Coordinates of C-alpha atoms and ligand atoms in Angstrom, one line a residue:
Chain A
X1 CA 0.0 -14.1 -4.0
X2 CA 2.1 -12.7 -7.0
X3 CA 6.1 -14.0 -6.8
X4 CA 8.0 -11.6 -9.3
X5 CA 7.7 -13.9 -12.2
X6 CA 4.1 -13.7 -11.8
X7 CA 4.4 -10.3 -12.0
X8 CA 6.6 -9.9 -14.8
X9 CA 4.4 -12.5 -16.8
X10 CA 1.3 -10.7 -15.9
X11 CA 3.2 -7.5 -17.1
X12 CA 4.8 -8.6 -20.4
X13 CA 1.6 -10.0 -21.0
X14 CA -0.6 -7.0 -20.6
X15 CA 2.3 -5.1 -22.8
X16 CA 1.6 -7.9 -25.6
X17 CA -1.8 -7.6 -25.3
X18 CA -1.9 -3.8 -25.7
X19 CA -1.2 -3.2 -29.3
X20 CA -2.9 -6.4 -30.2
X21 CA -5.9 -5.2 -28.9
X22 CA -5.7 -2.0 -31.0
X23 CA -5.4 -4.1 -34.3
X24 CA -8.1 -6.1 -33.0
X25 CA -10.8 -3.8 -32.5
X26 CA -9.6 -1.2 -35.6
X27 CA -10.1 -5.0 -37.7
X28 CA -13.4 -5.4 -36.7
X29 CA -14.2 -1.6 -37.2
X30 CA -12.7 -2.3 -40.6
X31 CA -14.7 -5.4 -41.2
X32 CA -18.2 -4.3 -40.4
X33 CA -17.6 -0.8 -42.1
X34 CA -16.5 -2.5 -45.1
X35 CA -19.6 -5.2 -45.2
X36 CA -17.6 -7.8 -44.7
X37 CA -19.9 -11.2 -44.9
X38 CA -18.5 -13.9 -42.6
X39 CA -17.7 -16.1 -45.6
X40 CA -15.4 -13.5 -46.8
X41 CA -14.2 -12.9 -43.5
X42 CA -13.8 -16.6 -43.3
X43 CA -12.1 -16.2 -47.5
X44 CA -9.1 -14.2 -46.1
X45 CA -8.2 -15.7 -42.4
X46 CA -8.4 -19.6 -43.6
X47 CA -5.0 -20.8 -44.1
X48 CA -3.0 -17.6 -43.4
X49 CA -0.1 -17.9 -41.1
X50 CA -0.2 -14.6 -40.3
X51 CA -3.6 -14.3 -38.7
X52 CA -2.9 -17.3 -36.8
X53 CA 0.0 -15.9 -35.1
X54 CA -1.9 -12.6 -35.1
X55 CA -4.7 -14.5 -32.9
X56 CA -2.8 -17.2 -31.2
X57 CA -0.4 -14.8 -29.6
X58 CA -3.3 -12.8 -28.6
X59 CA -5.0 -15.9 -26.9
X60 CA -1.7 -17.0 -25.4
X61 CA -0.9 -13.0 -24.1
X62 CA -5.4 -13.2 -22.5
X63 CA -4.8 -16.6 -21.0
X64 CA -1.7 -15.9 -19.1
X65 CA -2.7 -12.0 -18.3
X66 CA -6.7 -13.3 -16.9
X67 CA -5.2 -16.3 -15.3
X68 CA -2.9 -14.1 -13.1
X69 CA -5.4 -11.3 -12.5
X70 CA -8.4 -14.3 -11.5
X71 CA -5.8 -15.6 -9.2
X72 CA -5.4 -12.5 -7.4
X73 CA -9.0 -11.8 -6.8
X74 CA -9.8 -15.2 -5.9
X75 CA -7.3 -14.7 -3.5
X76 CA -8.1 -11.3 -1.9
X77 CA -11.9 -11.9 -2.0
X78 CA -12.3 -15.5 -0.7
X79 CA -9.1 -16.3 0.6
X80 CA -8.3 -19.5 -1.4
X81 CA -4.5 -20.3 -1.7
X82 CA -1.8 -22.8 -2.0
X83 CA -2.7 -25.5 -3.8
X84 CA -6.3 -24.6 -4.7
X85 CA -5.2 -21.5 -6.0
X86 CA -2.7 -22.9 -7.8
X87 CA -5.0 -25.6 -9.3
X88 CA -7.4 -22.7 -9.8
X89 CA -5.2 -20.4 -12.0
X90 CA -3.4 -23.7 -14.3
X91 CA -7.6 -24.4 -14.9
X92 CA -8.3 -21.0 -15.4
X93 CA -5.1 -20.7 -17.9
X94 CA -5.6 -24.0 -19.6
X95 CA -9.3 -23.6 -20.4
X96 CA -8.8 -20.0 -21.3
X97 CA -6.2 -21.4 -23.8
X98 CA -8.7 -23.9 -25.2
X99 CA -11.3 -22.2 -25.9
X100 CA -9.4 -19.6 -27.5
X101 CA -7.3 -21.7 -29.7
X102 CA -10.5 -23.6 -30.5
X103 CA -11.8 -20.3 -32.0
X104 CA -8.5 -19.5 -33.8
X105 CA -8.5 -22.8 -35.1
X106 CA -12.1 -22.5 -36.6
X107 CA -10.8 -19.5 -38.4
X108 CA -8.0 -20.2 -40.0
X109 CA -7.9 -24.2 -40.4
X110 CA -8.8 -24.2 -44.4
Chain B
X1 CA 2.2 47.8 19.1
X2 CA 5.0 45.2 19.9
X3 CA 3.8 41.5 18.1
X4 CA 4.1 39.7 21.5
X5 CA 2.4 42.0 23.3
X6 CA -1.0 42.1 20.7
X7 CA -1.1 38.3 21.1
X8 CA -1.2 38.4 25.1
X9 CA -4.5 40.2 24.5
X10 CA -6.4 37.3 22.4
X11 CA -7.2 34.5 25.4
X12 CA -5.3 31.5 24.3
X13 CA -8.7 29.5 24.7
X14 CA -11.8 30.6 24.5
X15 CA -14.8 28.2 25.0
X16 CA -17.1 27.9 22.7
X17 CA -19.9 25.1 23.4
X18 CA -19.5 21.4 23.2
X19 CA -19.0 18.9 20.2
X20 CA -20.2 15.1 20.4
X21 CA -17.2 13.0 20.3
X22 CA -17.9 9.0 19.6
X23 CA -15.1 6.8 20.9
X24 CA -14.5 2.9 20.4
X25 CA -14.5 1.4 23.3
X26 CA -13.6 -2.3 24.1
X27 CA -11.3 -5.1 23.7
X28 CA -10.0 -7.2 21.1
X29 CA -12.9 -7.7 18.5
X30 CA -15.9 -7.2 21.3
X31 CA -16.9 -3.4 21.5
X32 CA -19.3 0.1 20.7
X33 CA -18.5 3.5 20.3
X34 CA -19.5 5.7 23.7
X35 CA -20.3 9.2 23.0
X36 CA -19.0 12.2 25.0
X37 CA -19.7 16.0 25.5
X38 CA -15.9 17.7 24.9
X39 CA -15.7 21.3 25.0
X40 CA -14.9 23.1 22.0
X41 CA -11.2 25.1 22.4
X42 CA -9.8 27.5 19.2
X43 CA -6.8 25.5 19.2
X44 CA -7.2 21.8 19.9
X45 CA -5.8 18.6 18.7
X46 CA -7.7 15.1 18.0
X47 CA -5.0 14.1 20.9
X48 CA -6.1 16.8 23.0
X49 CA -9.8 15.8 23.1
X50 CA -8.7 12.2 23.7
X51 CA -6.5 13.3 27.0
X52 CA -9.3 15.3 28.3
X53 CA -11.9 12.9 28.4
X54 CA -9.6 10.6 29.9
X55 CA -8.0 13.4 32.2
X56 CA -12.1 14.7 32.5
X57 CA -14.7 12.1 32.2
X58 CA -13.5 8.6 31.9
X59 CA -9.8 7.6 33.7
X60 CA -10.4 4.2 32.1
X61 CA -9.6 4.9 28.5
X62 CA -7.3 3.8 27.4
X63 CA -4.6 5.3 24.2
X64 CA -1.5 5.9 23.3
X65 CA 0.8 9.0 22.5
X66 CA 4.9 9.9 23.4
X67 CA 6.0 13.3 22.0
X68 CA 2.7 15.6 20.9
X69 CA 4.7 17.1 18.4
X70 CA 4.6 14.3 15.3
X71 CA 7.8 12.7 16.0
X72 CA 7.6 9.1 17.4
X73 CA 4.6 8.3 15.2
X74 CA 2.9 6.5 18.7
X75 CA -0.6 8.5 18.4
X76 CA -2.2 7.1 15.2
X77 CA -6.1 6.7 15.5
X78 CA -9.2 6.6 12.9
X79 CA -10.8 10.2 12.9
X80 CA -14.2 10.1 11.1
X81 CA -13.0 7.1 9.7
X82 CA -9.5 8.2 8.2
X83 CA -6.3 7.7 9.8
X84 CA -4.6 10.1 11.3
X85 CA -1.8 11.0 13.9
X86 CA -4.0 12.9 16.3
X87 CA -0.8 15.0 17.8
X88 CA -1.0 17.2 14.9
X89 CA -4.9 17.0 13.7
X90 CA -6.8 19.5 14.1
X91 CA -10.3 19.2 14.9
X92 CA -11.4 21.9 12.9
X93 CA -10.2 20.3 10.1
X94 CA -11.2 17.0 10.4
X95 CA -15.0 17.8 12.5
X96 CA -17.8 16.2 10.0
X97 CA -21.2 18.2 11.1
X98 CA -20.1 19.5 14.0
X99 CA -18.7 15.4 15.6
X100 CA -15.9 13.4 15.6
X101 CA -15.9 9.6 15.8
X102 CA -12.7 8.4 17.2
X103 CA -11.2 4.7 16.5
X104 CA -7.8 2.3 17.2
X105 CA -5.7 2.3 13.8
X106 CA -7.9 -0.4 11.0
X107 CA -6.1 -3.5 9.7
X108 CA -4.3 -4.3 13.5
X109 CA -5.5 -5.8 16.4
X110 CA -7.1 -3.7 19.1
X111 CA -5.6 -4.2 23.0
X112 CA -8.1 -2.0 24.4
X113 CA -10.2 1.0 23.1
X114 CA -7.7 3.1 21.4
X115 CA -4.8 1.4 21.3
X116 CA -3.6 -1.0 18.6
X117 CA -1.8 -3.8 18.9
X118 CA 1.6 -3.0 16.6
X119 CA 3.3 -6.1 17.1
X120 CA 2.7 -7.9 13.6
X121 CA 3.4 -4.3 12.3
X122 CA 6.9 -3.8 13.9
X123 CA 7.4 -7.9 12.6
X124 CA 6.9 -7.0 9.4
X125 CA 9.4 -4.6 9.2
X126 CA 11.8 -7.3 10.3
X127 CA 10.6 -9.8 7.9
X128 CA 10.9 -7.0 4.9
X129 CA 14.2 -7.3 6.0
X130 CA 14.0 -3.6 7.2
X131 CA 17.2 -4.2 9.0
X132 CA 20.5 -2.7 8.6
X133 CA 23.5 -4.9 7.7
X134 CA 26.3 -2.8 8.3
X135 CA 29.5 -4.0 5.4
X136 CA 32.3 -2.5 8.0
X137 CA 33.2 -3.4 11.0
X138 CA 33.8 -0.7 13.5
X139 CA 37.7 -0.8 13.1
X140 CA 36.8 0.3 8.8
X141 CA 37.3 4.2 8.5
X142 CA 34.1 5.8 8.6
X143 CA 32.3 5.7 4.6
X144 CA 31.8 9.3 3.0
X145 CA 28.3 9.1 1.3
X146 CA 27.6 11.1 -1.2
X147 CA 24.0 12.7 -0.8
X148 CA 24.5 13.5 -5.0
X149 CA 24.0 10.0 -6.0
X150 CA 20.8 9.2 -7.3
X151 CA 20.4 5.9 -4.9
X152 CA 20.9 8.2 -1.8
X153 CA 18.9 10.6 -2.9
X154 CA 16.0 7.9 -3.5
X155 CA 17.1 6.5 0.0
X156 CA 16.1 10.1 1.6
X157 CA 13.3 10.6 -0.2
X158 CA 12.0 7.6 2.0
X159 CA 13.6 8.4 5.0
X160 CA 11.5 10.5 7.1
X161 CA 9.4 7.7 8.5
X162 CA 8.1 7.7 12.1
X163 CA 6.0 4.1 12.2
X164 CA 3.3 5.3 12.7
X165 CA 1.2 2.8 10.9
X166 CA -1.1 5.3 9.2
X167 CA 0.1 3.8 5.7
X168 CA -0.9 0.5 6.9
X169 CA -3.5 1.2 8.5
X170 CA -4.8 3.3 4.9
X171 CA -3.5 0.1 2.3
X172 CA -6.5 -1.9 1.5
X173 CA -4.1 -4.8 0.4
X174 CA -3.1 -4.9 4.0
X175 CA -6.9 -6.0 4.7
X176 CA -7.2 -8.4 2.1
X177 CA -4.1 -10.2 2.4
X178 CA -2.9 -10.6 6.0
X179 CA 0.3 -11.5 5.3
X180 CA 0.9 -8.3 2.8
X181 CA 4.0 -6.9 4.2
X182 CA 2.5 -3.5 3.9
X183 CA 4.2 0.3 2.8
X184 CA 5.9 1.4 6.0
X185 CA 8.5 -2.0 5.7
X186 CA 8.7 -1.7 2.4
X187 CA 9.4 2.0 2.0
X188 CA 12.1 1.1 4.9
X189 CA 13.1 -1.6 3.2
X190 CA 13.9 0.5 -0.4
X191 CA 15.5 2.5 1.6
X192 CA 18.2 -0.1 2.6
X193 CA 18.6 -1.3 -1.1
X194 CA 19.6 2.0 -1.7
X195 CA 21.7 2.2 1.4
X196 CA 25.4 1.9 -0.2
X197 CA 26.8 0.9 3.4
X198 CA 24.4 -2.4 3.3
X199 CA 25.6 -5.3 2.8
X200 CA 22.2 -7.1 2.2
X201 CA 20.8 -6.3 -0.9
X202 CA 20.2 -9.8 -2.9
X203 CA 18.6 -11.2 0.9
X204 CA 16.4 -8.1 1.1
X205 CA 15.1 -8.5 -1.8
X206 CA 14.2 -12.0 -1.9
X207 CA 12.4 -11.0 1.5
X208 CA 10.4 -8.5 -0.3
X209 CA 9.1 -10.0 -3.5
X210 CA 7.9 -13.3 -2.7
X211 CA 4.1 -13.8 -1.3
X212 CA 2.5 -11.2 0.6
X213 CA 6.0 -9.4 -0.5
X214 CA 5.9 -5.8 -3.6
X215 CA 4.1 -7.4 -6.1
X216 CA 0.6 -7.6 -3.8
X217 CA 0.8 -3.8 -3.7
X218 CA -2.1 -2.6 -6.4
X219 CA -0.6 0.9 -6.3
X220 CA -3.8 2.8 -5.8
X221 CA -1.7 5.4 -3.4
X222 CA -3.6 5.2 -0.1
X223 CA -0.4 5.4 2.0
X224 CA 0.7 8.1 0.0
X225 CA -2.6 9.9 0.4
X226 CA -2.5 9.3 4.1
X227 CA 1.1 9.5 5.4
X228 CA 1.6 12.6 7.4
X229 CA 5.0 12.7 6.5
X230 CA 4.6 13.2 2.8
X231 CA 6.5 10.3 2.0
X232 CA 5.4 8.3 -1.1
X233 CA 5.6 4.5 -0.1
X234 CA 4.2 3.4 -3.6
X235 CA 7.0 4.7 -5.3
X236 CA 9.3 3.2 -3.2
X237 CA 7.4 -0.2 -3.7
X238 CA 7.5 0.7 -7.6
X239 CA 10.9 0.4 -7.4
X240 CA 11.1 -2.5 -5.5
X241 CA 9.0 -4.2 -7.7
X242 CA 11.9 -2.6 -10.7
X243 CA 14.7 -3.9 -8.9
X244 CA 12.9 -7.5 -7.9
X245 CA 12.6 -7.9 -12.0
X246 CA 16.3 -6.5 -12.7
X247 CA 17.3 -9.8 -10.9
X248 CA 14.5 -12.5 -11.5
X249 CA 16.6 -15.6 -12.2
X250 CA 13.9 -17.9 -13.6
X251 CA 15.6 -21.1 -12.0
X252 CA 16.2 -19.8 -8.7
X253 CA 13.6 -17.7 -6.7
Ligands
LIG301 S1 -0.1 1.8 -3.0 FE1 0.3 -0.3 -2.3 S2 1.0 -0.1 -0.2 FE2 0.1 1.9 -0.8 S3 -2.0 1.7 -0.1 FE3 -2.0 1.0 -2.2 S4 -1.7 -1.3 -2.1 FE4 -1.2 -0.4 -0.1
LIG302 S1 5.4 5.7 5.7 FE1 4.3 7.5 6.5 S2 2.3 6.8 7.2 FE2 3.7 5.0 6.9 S3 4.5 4.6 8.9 FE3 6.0 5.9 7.9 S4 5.4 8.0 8.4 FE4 3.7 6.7 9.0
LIG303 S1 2.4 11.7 20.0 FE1 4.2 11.4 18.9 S2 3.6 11.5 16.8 FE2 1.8 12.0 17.9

């Protein structure tokens, strides 16, 4: 159920995600080590640019990498395809993409 | 004393009890396991117990086997739930508690107790394009290879494959997804992409990478694990997958 540019999405993807991950989770390390309140949290993400890329190319890398992985296990374990799967996957990929940009949104809108 | 002579003295069998041996029995989906008393030799085969209850106890069942000696790949079967060529298993090696269960190959339809049917196995190979497509004609001098270059050495590494179906039989994608291709056509089928004499390459790989084509292979190495040939069919699907990317055209396929 993966053509190759399913694969090579779901593989750039995964490569994208990898570092952002990292900076992710040493951010939040960071942030609760440091006593961060959310309003200061909130002080230094509203209006940057640069956490808004930061986070929207990490929602955009999640959506396309969970959308591809969901389709393939909806696919080995109960056998949906064609044009439900494909349904399946753009929902999966659209509401991941959302939510996510909801959140990043809610951050960094000032 | 004289090698040949010191091995006339040890009996080349000696008999030592009886094992319990479970074997499927039935057709198609519909089917148990019957048990039988085999008797235990030093030196015996999975495909030797299998011809003696057949030659000994039960002319019914039914199997299948060509050469005995791991060359036409015609003898696979489950053994204790693994797949094996039974020519060259030995039951010492494989017995669980003192029994053996034996079953037709998983992941291909059963004929009749121990033989599978191979047919969507052998069309696979075929739809993987695992044909040759020769770029002479027989009139062309005949090409020098040279076994130095890095694609015919990758094409060897591959090579040695005697369908047997154990891979496929192993490759849980293969269950899941009935219209995976499955490692023994691809392995063949990298093989041919690095055949320089083939004339197919761009076709073979569009046959190989769209549904059911490289990219459903998870590469968790069953076929690797399993093949009695030591050949390494997720590598060669690795590469597939490498050479399907090298020429993704995001308009065409
Ligand atoms: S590595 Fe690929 S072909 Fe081999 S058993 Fe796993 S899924 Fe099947
Ligand atoms: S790759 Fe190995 S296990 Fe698979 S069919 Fe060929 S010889 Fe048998
Ligand atoms: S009988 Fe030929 S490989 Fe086993």
């Amino acid at each position: 159920m993966l053509n190759t540019r399913l694969y090579y999405l779901q593989r750039v993807s995964a490569m994208m995600m990898a570092p952002l991950v990292l900076c992710h989770i040493a951010l939040m390390i960071y942030a609760v080590q440091g006593g961060l309140s959310a309003g200061e949290i909130l002080s230094r993400t509203q209006g940057s640019v640069l956490w808004a890329l930061f986070y929207g190319l990490f929602v955009l890398a999640v959506s396309v990498h969970a959308a591809i992985g969901l389709r393939v296990i909806v696919f080995e374990t109960f056998g949906l395809r064609g044009i439900l799967l494909n349904a399946f996957s753009v929902v999966v990929l659209l509401a991941s993409l959302v939510l996510g940009m909801r959140a990043v949104y809610a951050v960094v809108a000032s | 004393m004289h090698i040949r002579e010191a091995w006339k003295d040890e009996p080349l069998v000696s008999n030592s009890g009886t094992m319990k041996v479970s074997v499927w029995r039935g057709q198609g989906d519909v089917g148990q396991f019957e048990e039988f008393d085999v008797p235990v030799l030093d030196n015996q085969t999975i495909l030797d117990v299998v011809s003696w209850i057949q030659q000994e106890s039960d002319p019914t069942l039914t199997y299948r086997f060509a050469c005995r000696v791991g060359m036409c790949g015609s003898c696979a079967m489950m053994v204790n739930g693994k797949p094996r060529w039974t020519c060259r298993t030995h039951v010492k090696k494989v017995r669980k508690d003192g029994a053996i269960e034996i079953a037709p190959l998983r992941n291909l339809p059963v004929i009749k107790d121990l033989a599978a049917d191979m047919t969507e196995f052998f069309d696979k190979w075929v739809k993987a394009e695992g044909v040759f497509h020769p770029s002479k004609t027989r009139e062309d001098p005949i090409e020098p290879i040279n076994h130095e270059s890095n694609a015919r050495q990758q094409a060897s590494a591959a090579i040695e494959c005697i369908n047997c179906a154990v891979c496929y039989a192993a490759c849980d994608s293969v269950s899941s997804n009935s219209d995976y291709l499955g490692p023994a056509a691809l392995n063949r089928a990298w093989t041919l992409v690095n055949d320089e004499r083939d004339s197919a390459a761009e076709q073979r790989l569009k046959a190989v990478s769209g549904d059911g084509g490289c990219h459903s292979c998870h590469s968790h190495q069953s076929c690797m694990n399993y093949c009695p040939n030591e050949l390494n069919p997720t590598a060669s699907i690795a590469g597939l997958k490498r050479e399907s990317v090298k020429n993704l055209s995001w308009w065409g396929w």
